[in-house]
Short mmCIF file of C-alpha atoms in Angstrom, two decimals:
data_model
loop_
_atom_site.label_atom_id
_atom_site.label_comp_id
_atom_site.label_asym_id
_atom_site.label_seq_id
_atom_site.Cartn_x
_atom_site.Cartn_y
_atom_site.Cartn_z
CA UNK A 36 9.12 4.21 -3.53
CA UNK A 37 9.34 0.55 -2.44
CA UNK A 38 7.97 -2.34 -4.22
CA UNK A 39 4.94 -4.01 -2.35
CA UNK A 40 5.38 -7.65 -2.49
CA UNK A 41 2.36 -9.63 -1.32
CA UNK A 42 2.80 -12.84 0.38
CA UNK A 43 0.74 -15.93 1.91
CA UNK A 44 1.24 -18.91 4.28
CA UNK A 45 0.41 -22.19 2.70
CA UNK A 46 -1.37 -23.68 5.67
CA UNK A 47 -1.69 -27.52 4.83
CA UNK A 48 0.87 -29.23 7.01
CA UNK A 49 2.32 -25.45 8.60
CA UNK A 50 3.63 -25.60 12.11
CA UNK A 51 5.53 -22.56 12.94
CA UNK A 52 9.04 -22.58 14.61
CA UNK A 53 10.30 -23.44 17.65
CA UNK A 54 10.44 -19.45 18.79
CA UNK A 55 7.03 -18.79 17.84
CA UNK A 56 5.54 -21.98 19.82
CA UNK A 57 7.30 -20.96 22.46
CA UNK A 58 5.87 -17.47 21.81
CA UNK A 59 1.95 -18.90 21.23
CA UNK A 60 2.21 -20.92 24.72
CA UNK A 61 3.45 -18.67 26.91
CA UNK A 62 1.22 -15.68 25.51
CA UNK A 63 -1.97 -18.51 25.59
CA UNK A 64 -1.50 -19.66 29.10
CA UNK A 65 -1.37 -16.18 30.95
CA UNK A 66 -3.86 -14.23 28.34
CA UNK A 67 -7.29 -15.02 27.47
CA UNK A 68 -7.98 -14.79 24.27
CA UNK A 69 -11.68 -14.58 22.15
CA UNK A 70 -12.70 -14.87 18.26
CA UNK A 71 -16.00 -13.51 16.94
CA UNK A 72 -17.50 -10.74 14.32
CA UNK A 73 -15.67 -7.46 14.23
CA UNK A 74 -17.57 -4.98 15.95
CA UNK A 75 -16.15 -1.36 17.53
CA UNK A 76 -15.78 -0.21 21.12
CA UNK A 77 -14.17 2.40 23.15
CA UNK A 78 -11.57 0.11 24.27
CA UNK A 79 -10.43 -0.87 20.42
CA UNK A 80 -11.24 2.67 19.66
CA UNK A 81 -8.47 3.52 22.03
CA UNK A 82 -6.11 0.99 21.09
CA UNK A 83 -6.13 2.47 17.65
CA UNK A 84 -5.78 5.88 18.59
CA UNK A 85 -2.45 5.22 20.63
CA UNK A 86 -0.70 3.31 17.51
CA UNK A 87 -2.26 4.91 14.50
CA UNK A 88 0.61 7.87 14.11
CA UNK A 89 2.97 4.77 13.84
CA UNK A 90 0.84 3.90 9.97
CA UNK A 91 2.89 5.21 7.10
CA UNK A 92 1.20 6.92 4.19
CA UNK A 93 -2.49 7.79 4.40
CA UNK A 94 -3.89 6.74 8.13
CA UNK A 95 -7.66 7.17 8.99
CA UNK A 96 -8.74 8.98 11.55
CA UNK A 97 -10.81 6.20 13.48
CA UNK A 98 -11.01 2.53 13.90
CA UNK A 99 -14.47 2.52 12.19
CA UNK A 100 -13.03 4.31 8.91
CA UNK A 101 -10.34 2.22 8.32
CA UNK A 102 -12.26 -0.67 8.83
CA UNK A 103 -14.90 0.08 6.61
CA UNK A 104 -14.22 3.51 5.05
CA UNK A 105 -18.08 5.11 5.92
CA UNK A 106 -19.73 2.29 3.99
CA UNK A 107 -23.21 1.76 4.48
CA UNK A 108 -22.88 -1.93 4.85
CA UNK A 109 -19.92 -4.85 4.76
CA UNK A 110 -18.59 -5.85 2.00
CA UNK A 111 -16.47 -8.57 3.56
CA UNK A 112 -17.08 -11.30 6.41
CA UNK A 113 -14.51 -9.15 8.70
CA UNK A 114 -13.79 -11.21 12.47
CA UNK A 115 -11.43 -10.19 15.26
CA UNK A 116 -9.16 -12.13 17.98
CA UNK A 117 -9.57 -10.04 21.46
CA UNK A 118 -6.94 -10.86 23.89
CA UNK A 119 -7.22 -9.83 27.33
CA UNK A 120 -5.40 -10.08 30.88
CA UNK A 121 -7.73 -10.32 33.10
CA UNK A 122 -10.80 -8.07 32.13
CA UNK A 123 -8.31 -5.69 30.19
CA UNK A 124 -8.09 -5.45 26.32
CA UNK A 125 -4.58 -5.62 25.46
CA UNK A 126 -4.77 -6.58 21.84
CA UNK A 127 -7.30 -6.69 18.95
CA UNK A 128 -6.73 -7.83 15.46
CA UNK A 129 -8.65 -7.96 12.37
CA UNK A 130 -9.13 -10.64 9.67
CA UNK A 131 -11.34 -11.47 6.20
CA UNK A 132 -12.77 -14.68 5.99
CA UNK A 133 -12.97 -16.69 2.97
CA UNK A 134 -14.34 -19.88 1.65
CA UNK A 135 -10.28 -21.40 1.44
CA UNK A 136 -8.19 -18.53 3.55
CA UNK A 137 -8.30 -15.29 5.82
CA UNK A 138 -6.35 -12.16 5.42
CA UNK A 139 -4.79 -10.69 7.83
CA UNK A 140 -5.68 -6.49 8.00
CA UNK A 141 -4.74 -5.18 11.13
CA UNK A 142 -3.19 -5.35 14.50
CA UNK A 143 -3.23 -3.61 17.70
CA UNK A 144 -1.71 -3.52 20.86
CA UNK A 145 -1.07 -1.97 24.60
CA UNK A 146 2.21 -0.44 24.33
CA UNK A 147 2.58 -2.04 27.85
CA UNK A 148 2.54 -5.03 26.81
CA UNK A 149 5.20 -4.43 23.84
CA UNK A 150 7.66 -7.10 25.37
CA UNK A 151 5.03 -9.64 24.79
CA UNK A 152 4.57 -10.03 21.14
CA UNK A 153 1.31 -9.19 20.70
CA UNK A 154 1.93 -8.62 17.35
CA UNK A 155 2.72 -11.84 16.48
CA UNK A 156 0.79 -13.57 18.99
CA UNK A 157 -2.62 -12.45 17.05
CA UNK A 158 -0.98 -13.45 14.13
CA UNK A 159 -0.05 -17.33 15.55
CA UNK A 160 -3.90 -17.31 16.51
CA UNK A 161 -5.36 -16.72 13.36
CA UNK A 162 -3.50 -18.75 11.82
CA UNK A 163 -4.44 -21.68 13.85
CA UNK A 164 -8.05 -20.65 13.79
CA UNK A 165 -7.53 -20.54 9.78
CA UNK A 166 -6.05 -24.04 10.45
CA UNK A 167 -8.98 -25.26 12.72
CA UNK A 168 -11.61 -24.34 10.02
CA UNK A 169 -9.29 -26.22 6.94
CA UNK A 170 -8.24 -23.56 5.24
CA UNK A 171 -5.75 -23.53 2.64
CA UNK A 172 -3.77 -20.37 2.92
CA UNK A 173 -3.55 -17.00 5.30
CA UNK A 174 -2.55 -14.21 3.85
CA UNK A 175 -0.59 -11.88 6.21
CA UNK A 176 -0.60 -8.67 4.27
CA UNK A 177 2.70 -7.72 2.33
CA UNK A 178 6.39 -6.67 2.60
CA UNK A 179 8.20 -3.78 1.40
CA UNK A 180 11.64 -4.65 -0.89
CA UNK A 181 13.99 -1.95 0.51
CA UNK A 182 12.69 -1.29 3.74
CA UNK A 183 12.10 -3.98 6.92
CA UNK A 184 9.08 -2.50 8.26
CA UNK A 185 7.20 -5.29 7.71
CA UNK A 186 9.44 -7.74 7.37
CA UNK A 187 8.18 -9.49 11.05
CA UNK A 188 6.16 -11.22 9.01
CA UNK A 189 8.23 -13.29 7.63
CA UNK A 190 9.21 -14.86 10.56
CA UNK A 191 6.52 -17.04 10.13
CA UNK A 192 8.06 -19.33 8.08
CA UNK A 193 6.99 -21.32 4.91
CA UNK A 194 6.51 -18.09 2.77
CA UNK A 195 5.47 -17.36 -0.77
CA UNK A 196 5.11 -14.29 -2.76
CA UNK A 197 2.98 -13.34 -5.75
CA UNK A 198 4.72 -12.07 -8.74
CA UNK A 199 3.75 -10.20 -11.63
CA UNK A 200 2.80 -13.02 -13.90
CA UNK A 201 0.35 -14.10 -11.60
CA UNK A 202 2.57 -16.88 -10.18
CA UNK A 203 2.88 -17.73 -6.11
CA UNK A 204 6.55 -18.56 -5.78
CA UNK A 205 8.97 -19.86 -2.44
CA UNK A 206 9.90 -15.89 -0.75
CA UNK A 207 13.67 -16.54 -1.33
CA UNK A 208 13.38 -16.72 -5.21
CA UNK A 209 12.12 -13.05 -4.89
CA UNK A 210 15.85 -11.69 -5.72
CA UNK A 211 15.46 -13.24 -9.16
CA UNK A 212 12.85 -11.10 -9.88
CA UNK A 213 12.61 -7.39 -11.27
CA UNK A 214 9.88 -5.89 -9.19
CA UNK A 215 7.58 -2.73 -10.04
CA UNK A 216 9.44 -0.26 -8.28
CA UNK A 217 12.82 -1.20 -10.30
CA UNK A 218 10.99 -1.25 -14.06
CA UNK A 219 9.40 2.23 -13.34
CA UNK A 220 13.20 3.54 -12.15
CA UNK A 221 14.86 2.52 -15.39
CA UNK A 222 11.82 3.75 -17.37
CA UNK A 223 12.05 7.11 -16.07
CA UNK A 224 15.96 7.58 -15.93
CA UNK A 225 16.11 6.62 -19.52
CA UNK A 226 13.18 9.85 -20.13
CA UNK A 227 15.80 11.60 -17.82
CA UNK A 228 18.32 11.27 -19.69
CA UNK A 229 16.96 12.54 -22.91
CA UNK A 230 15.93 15.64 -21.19
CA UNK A 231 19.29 16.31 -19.84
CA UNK A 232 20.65 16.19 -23.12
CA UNK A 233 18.11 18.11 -25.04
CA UNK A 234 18.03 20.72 -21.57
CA UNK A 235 14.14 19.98 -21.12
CA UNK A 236 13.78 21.86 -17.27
CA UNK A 237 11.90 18.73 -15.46
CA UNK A 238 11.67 17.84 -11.55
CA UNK A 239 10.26 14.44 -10.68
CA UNK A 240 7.18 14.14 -8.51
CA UNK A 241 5.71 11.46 -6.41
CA UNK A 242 1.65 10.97 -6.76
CA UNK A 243 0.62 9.20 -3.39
CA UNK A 244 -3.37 9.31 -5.30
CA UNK A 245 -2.01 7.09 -7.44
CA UNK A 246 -4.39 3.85 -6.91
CA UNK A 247 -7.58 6.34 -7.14
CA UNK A 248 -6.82 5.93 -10.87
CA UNK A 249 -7.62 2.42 -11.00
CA UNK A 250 -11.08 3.13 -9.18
CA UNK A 251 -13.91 2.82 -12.01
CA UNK A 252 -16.99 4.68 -12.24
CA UNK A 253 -15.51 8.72 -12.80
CA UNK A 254 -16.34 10.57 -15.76
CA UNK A 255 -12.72 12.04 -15.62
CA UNK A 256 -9.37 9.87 -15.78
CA UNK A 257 -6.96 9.82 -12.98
CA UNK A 258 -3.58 9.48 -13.06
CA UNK A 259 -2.36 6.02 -11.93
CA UNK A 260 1.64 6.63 -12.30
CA UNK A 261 3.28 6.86 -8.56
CA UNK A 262 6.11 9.01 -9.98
CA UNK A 263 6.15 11.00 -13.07
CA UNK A 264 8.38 14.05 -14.77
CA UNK A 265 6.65 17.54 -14.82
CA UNK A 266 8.48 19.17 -17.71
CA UNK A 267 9.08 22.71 -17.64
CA UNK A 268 7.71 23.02 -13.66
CA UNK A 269 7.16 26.69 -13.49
CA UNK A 270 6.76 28.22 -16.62
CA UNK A 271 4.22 26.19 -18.31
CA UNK A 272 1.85 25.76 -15.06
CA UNK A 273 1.94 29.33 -15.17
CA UNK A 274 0.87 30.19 -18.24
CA UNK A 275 -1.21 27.19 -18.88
CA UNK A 276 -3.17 26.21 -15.26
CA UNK A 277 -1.71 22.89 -16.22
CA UNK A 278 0.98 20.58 -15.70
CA UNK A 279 3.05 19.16 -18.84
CA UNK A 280 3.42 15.69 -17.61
CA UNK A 281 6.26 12.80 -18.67
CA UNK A 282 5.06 9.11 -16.85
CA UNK A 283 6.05 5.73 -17.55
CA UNK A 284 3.16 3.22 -17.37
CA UNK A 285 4.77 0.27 -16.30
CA UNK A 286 1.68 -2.20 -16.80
CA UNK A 287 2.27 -1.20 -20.35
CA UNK A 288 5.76 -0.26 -21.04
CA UNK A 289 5.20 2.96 -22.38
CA UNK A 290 5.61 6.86 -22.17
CA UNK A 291 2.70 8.83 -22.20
CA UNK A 292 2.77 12.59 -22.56
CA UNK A 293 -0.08 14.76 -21.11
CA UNK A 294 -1.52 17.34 -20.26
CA UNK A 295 -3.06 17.68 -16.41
CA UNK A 296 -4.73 19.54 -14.39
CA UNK A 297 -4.67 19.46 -10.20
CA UNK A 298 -8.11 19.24 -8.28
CA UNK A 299 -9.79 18.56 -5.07
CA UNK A 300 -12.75 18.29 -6.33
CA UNK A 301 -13.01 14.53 -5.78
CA UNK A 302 -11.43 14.25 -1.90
CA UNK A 303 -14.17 14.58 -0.23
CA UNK A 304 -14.32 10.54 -0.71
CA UNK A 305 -11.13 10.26 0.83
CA UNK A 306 -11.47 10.28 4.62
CA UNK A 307 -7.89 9.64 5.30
CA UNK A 308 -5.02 12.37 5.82
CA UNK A 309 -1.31 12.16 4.85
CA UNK A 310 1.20 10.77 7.50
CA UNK A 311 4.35 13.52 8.19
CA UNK A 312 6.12 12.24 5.92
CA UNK A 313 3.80 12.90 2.87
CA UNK A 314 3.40 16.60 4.14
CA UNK A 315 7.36 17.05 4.55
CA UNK A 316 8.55 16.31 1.11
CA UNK A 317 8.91 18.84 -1.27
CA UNK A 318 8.37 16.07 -4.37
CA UNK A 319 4.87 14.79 -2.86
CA UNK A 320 1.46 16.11 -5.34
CA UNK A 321 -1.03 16.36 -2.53
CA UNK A 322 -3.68 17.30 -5.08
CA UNK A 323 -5.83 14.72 -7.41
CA UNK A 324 -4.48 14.77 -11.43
CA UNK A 325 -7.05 14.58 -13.53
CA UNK A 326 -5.90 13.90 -17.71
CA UNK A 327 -7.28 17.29 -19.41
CA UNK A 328 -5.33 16.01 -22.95
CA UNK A 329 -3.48 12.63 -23.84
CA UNK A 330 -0.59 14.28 -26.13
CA UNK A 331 1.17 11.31 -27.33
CA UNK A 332 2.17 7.83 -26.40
CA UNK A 333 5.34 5.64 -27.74
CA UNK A 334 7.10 2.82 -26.27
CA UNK A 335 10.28 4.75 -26.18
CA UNK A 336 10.44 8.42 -24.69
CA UNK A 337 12.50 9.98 -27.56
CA UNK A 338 9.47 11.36 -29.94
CA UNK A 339 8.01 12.37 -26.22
CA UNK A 340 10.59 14.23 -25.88
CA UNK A 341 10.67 16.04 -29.27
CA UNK A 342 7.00 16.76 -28.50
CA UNK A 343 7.62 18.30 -25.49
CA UNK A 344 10.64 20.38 -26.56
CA UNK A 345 8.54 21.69 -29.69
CA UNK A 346 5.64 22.78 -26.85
CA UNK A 347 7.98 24.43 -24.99
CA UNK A 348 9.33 26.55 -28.33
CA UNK A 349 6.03 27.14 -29.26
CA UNK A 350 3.71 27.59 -26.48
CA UNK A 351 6.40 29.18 -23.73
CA UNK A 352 8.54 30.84 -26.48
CA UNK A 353 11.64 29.84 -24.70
#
């Protein structure tokens, strides 16, 4: 688990560094470059194709799904940059425009051209078409605390992040914060810990389905913890169907204790497929948890606990 931290380039008097200048005039002089409504081709098709196993997590199968995910009709005013050498596509990106900023979605490049910063050169140009249009802020996405995938993006300079009390801060005051990932860690450890000492058999899972429980509109509830405890793994799904689950809601600050069941029944809305390293670990759920019974809730795990012991005594005669 990382925590996401989402970030933004305050655009009234920006003007990247010297690199990056360096980077946009070399990259504008020998490539021509174009700005109009999104629309899907074979060339961008192809693009896509050649970088998409590089996408962590769930990755789309096309251009056209991860754009717009089969709907019917656009939701957002989604644009593009094109750049080309010569009559050649070598990059594409993807941005929402708003009535104040644009957000950056995606980028593509010819691995060909890797030495030339594509990347970032898309990046520099929608930023200065953001700029042309006076707009106040472009929004490049987010980082990952723990991991420098992304972290190319901060080389733009001038950074804030968004916290969790709603507040856009300078990027280096992110260290005095206690992000997500950290508050769900010490929630769960201190559930651990009770279980080790009251020898409650547990294994902790990761739920990559997570965000589908903060979709509205399903007569069932879905689980919206990324990690949880399933207490007493293999007896109880045997004998029950279910799984005896221990999460820490961290919106909240509390334990719930549930019962749930796995399904499929609701993928078929999902037209993306797990990256390797979803289908490689042995802690993933691949399946959608739906809430069969809410048990009990505290803001502490210790009468959870209890709970759970007395199911296991009762219900798995152990």
């Amino acid at each position: 688990m990382y925590s996401v931290i989402n970030i933004r380039v305050p655009l009234d008097g920006y003007r990247p560094g010297k690199s990056l200048r360096k980077l946009y005039n070399q990259n504008s002089r020998k490539f021509r470059v174009e700005i109009g409504e999104a629309f899907i081709d074979l060339e961008k098709e192809r693009l896509y194709q050649t970088q998409k196993k590089r996408f962590k997590g769930f990755i789309f199968d096309t251009l056209e799904e991860f754009l717009y995910a089969g709907s019917a009709f656009y939701l957002f005013d989604t644009r593009e940059v094109r750049v080309y050498d010569g009559d050649k596509l070598v990059a594409v990106s993807y941005f929402d425009a708003g009535s104040n900023s644009i957000a950056s979605l995606l980028g593509l490049y010819d691995q060909s051209y890797a030495d030339r910063s594509l990347g970032m050169f898309t990046m520099l140009v929608e930023i200065h078409y953001a700029q042309s249009k006076g707009l106040k802020f472009y929004y490049p996405g987010y980082v990952l605390e723990g991991m420098s995938a992304f972290d190319y993006k901060l080389r733009l300079g001038s950074i804030q992040y968004h916290n969790w009390k709603g507040r856009w801060r300078p990027f280096p005051k992110v260290n005095e914060e206690t992000l997500v990932v950290e508050k769900i860690q010490q929630g769960l450890v201190a559930a651990q810990r009770l279980l080790d000492a009251k020898c409650v058999p547990y294994e902790s899972s990761l739920y990559p389905f997570f965000s589908v429980g903060y979709l509205e509109g399903f007569a069932v509830e879905f689980l919206k913890s990324v990690s949880f405890l399933k207490l007493f793994p293999d007896s109880f799904t045997a004998q029950t169907g279910l799984d005896l689950v221990l999460e820490y809601v961290v919106e909240e600050g509390c334990y719930l204790l549930s019962r749930v069941r796995r399904t499929t029944d609701f993928l078929d809305f999902m037209s993306a497929e797990f990256s390797e390293e979803f289908l490689d670990h042995d802690r993933v759920q691949p399946a959608l948890l739906t809430r069969e019974e809410l048990i009990a809730r505290d803001f502490t795990p210790d009468n959870l606990v209890e709970i759970a012991l007395q199911i296991g005594k009762t219900e798995l005669a152990l």
